[in-house]
């Protein structure tokens, strides 16, 4: 543990995937354009994963502003 009592941050929590910096969608590394927002700015430096199946019924999706089903990073660094 670090001095702050937290575990060290593990980069790339899901090998082979990256996160869109604009909408936080998690996509395979070979994708060039985000299927959610159309962005092209990606990072492998993200933490946490949430999978939304039915955004129209999910209070978490509403709170996070997610309108399309898929995998999303909780935090993009």
Backbone as JSON Lines, residues from 0, in Angstrom:
{"i":0,"aa":"X","n":[0.83,-1.19,0.0],"ca":[0.0,0.0,0.0],"c":[0.87,1.24,0.0]}
{"i":1,"aa":"X","n":[0.34,2.29,-0.55],"ca":[1.08,3.54,-0.59],"c":[0.94,4.26,0.75]}
{"i":2,"aa":"X","n":[1.58,5.4,0.85],"ca":[1.56,6.17,2.09],"c":[0.14,6.65,2.44]}
{"i":3,"aa":"X","n":[-0.71,6.77,1.46],"ca":[-2.07,7.25,1.69],"c":[-3.03,6.12,2.07]}
{"i":4,"aa":"X","n":[-2.53,4.89,2.11],"ca":[-3.38,3.78,2.48],"c":[-4.18,3.2,1.32]}
{"i":5,"aa":"X","n":[-3.88,3.6,0.1],"ca":[-4.58,3.09,-1.06],"c":[-3.67,2.18,-1.85]}
{"i":6,"aa":"X","n":[-4.26,1.26,-2.55],"ca":[-3.47,0.36,-3.39],"c":[-2.87,1.15,-4.55]}
{"i":7,"aa":"X","n":[-1.73,0.69,-5.06],"ca":[-1.17,1.36,-6.24],"c":[-2.15,1.25,-7.41]}
{"i":8,"aa":"X","n":[-2.2,2.27,-8.22],"ca":[-3.11,2.29,-9.36],"c":[-2.6,1.32,-10.41]}
{"i":9,"aa":"X","n":[-3.47,0.43,-10.83],"ca":[-3.11,-0.52,-11.88],"c":[-3.59,0.05,-13.21]}
{"i":10,"aa":"X","n":[-2.67,0.39,-14.04],"ca":[-3.02,0.96,-15.35],"c":[-3.54,-0.14,-16.26]}
{"i":11,"aa":"X","n":[-4.37,0.23,-17.2],"ca":[-4.98,-0.68,-18.15],"c":[-5.62,-1.87,-17.44]}
{"i":12,"aa":"X","n":[-6.71,-1.64,-16.73],"ca":[-7.34,-2.7,-15.96],"c":[-7.88,-3.85,-16.81]}
{"i":13,"aa":"X","n":[-8.07,-3.63,-18.08],"ca":[-8.57,-4.66,-18.98],"c":[-7.65,-4.69,-20.2]}
{"i":14,"aa":"X","n":[-6.65,-5.57,-20.2],"ca":[-5.69,-5.6,-21.31],"c":[-6.4,-5.76,-22.65]}
{"i":15,"aa":"X","n":[-5.91,-5.02,-23.63],"ca":[-6.5,-5.08,-24.96],"c":[-7.61,-4.08,-25.2]}
{"i":16,"aa":"X","n":[-7.87,-3.22,-24.19],"ca":[-8.93,-2.23,-24.31],"c":[-8.41,-0.84,-23.97]}
{"i":17,"aa":"X","n":[-9.1,0.16,-24.49],"ca":[-8.78,1.57,-24.21],"c":[-10.08,2.31,-23.97]}
{"i":18,"aa":"X","n":[-9.98,3.5,-23.39],"ca":[-11.17,4.29,-23.07],"c":[-11.17,5.6,-23.86]}
{"i":19,"aa":"X","n":[-12.34,6.0,-24.29],"ca":[-12.52,7.27,-24.99],"c":[-12.42,8.39,-23.95]}
{"i":20,"aa":"X","n":[-11.61,9.4,-24.23],"ca":[-11.48,10.51,-23.29],"c":[-12.73,11.38,-23.24]}
{"i":21,"aa":"X","n":[-13.54,11.36,-24.28],"ca":[-14.72,12.2,-24.36],"c":[-15.91,11.62,-23.59]}
{"i":22,"aa":"X","n":[-16.26,10.35,-23.86],"ca":[-17.46,9.76,-23.26],"c":[-17.17,8.6,-22.31]}
{"i":23,"aa":"X","n":[-15.9,8.21,-22.17],"ca":[-15.45,7.14,-21.28],"c":[-15.84,5.74,-21.74]}
{"i":24,"aa":"X","n":[-16.29,5.58,-22.98],"ca":[-16.61,4.25,-23.49],"c":[-15.33,3.43,-23.58]}
{"i":25,"aa":"X","n":[-15.42,2.16,-23.18],"ca":[-14.27,1.25,-23.25],"c":[-14.44,0.41,-24.51]}
{"i":26,"aa":"X","n":[-13.4,0.45,-25.36],"ca":[-13.44,-0.23,-26.66],"c":[-12.16,-1.02,-26.88]}
{"i":27,"aa":"X","n":[-12.18,-2.0,-27.78],"ca":[-10.95,-2.73,-28.1],"c":[-9.87,-1.8,-28.66]}
{"i":28,"aa":"X","n":[-8.61,-2.18,-28.47],"ca":[-7.49,-1.33,-28.91],"c":[-7.48,-1.06,-30.4]}
{"i":29,"aa":"X","n":[-8.04,-1.95,-31.21],"ca":[-7.98,-1.78,-32.67],"c":[-9.04,-0.83,-33.22]}
{"i":30,"aa":"X","n":[-9.92,-0.31,-32.38],"ca":[-10.96,0.63,-32.81],"c":[-10.36,2.02,-32.98]}
{"i":31,"aa":"X","n":[-10.64,2.66,-34.11],"ca":[-10.1,4.0,-34.39],"c":[-11.07,5.12,-34.05]}
{"i":32,"aa":"X","n":[-12.38,4.82,-34.06],"ca":[-13.4,5.82,-33.82],"c":[-14.38,5.28,-32.77]}
{"i":33,"aa":"X","n":[-14.68,6.1,-31.78],"ca":[-15.57,5.67,-30.69],"c":[-16.98,5.43,-31.24]}
{"i":34,"aa":"X","n":[-17.55,4.25,-30.96],"ca":[-18.91,3.96,-31.45],"c":[-20.0,4.72,-30.71]}
{"i":35,"aa":"X","n":[-19.67,5.31,-29.57],"ca":[-20.67,6.04,-28.78],"c":[-20.74,7.51,-29.18]}
{"i":36,"aa":"X","n":[-19.57,8.18,-29.2],"ca":[-19.57,9.63,-29.46],"c":[-18.88,10.03,-30.77]}
{"i":37,"aa":"X","n":[-18.2,9.09,-31.41],"ca":[-17.5,9.4,-32.65],"c":[-16.13,10.0,-32.44]}
{"i":38,"aa":"X","n":[-15.68,10.11,-31.2],"ca":[-14.38,10.7,-30.9],"c":[-13.22,9.81,-31.32]}
{"i":39,"aa":"X","n":[-12.04,10.41,-31.37],"ca":[-10.83,9.67,-31.75],"c":[-9.72,9.8,-30.72]}
{"i":40,"aa":"X","n":[-10.0,10.42,-29.58],"ca":[-9.01,10.62,-28.53],"c":[-9.19,9.53,-27.47]}
{"i":41,"aa":"X","n":[-8.26,8.55,-27.45],"ca":[-8.35,7.42,-26.54],"c":[-7.17,7.39,-25.58]}
{"i":42,"aa":"X","n":[-7.32,6.65,-24.48],"ca":[-6.24,6.46,-23.52],"c":[-6.3,5.05,-22.96]}
{"i":43,"aa":"X","n":[-5.14,4.51,-22.6],"ca":[-5.07,3.23,-21.91],"c":[-5.0,3.44,-20.41]}
{"i":44,"aa":"X","n":[-5.03,4.7,-20.0],"ca":[-4.88,5.07,-18.59],"c":[-6.25,5.38,-18.0]}
{"i":45,"aa":"X","n":[-6.94,4.33,-17.54],"ca":[-8.28,4.48,-16.98],"c":[-8.47,3.5,-15.84]}
{"i":46,"aa":"X","n":[-9.48,3.76,-15.02],"ca":[-9.74,2.9,-13.86],"c":[-11.23,2.6,-13.75]}
{"i":47,"aa":"X","n":[-11.55,1.42,-13.25],"ca":[-12.93,1.03,-13.0],"c":[-13.68,0.73,-14.27]}
{"i":48,"aa":"X","n":[-14.63,-0.15,-14.16],"ca":[-15.41,-0.54,-15.32],"c":[-16.87,-0.71,-14.91]}
{"i":49,"aa":"X","n":[-17.75,-0.16,-15.7],"ca":[-19.18,-0.33,-15.48],"c":[-19.79,-0.78,-16.8]}
{"i":50,"aa":"X","n":[-20.66,-1.75,-16.73],"ca":[-21.32,-2.25,-17.93],"c":[-22.8,-1.88,-17.82]}
{"i":51,"aa":"X","n":[-23.27,-1.16,-18.81],"ca":[-24.66,-0.71,-18.85],"c":[-25.39,-1.52,-19.92]}
{"i":52,"aa":"X","n":[-26.43,-2.23,-19.51],"ca":[-27.2,-3.05,-20.45],"c":[-28.45,-2.33,-20.95]}
{"i":53,"aa":"X","n":[-29.16,-1.67,-20.04],"ca":[-30.4,-0.96,-20.39],"c":[-30.31,0.45,-19.82]}
{"i":54,"aa":"X","n":[-29.68,1.38,-20.55],"ca":[-29.48,2.73,-20.02],"c":[-30.79,3.45,-19.71]}
{"i":55,"aa":"X","n":[-31.85,3.15,-20.43],"ca":[-33.12,3.83,-20.2],"c":[-33.76,3.42,-18.87]}
{"i":56,"aa":"X","n":[-33.34,2.27,-18.3],"ca":[-33.89,1.79,-17.04],"c":[-32.9,1.93,-15.87]}
{"i":57,"aa":"X","n":[-31.7,2.36,-16.15],"ca":[-30.65,2.4,-15.13],"c":[-30.5,3.78,-14.49]}
{"i":58,"aa":"X","n":[-30.63,3.81,-13.16],"ca":[-30.44,5.09,-12.46],"c":[-28.96,5.48,-12.48]}
{"i":59,"aa":"X","n":[-28.06,4.5,-12.51],"ca":[-26.63,4.8,-12.59],"c":[-26.3,5.42,-13.95]}
{"i":60,"aa":"X","n":[-26.87,4.86,-15.02],"ca":[-26.64,5.42,-16.36],"c":[-27.16,6.85,-16.43]}
{"i":61,"aa":"X","n":[-28.32,7.09,-15.86],"ca":[-28.87,8.45,-15.87],"c":[-27.96,9.42,-15.11]}
{"i":62,"aa":"X","n":[-27.47,8.97,-13.97],"ca":[-26.59,9.82,-13.16],"c":[-25.28,10.13,-13.88]}
{"i":63,"aa":"X","n":[-24.77,9.16,-14.64],"ca":[-23.51,9.35,-15.35],"c":[-23.7,9.94,-16.75]}
{"i":64,"aa":"X","n":[-24.93,10.11,-17.16],"ca":[-25.21,10.69,-18.48],"c":[-25.0,9.71,-19.62]}
{"i":65,"aa":"X","n":[-25.13,8.42,-19.35],"ca":[-24.92,7.39,-20.37],"c":[-26.26,7.07,-21.01]}
{"i":66,"aa":"X","n":[-26.3,7.13,-22.34],"ca":[-27.55,6.88,-23.06],"c":[-27.47,5.67,-23.98]}
{"i":67,"aa":"X","n":[-26.28,5.06,-24.11],"ca":[-26.1,3.92,-25.0],"c":[-25.5,2.75,-24.22]}
{"i":68,"aa":"X","n":[-26.03,1.54,-24.44],"ca":[-25.52,0.36,-23.77],"c":[-24.05,0.12,-24.14]}
{"i":69,"aa":"X","n":[-23.28,-0.38,-23.18],"ca":[-21.88,-0.7,-23.45],"c":[-21.05,-0.7,-22.19]}
{"i":70,"aa":"X","n":[-19.73,-0.78,-22.38],"ca":[-18.78,-0.75,-21.26],"c":[-18.22,0.66,-21.13]}
{"i":71,"aa":"X","n":[-18.09,1.15,-19.91],"ca":[-17.61,2.5,-19.66],"c":[-16.59,2.5,-18.52]}
{"i":72,"aa":"X","n":[-15.59,3.34,-18.65],"ca":[-14.62,3.54,-17.56],"c":[-15.25,4.44,-16.52]}
{"i":73,"aa":"X","n":[-14.95,4.17,-15.26],"ca":[-15.45,5.03,-14.2],"c":[-14.61,6.29,-14.11]}
{"i":74,"aa":"X","n":[-13.31,6.14,-14.34],"ca":[-12.42,7.3,-14.31],"c":[-11.4,7.21,-15.44]}
{"i":75,"aa":"X","n":[-11.3,8.25,-16.22],"ca":[-10.29,8.34,-17.28],"c":[-9.22,9.3,-16.82]}
{"i":76,"aa":"X","n":[-8.0,8.82,-16.76],"ca":[-6.89,9.64,-16.24],"c":[-6.11,10.32,-17.34]}
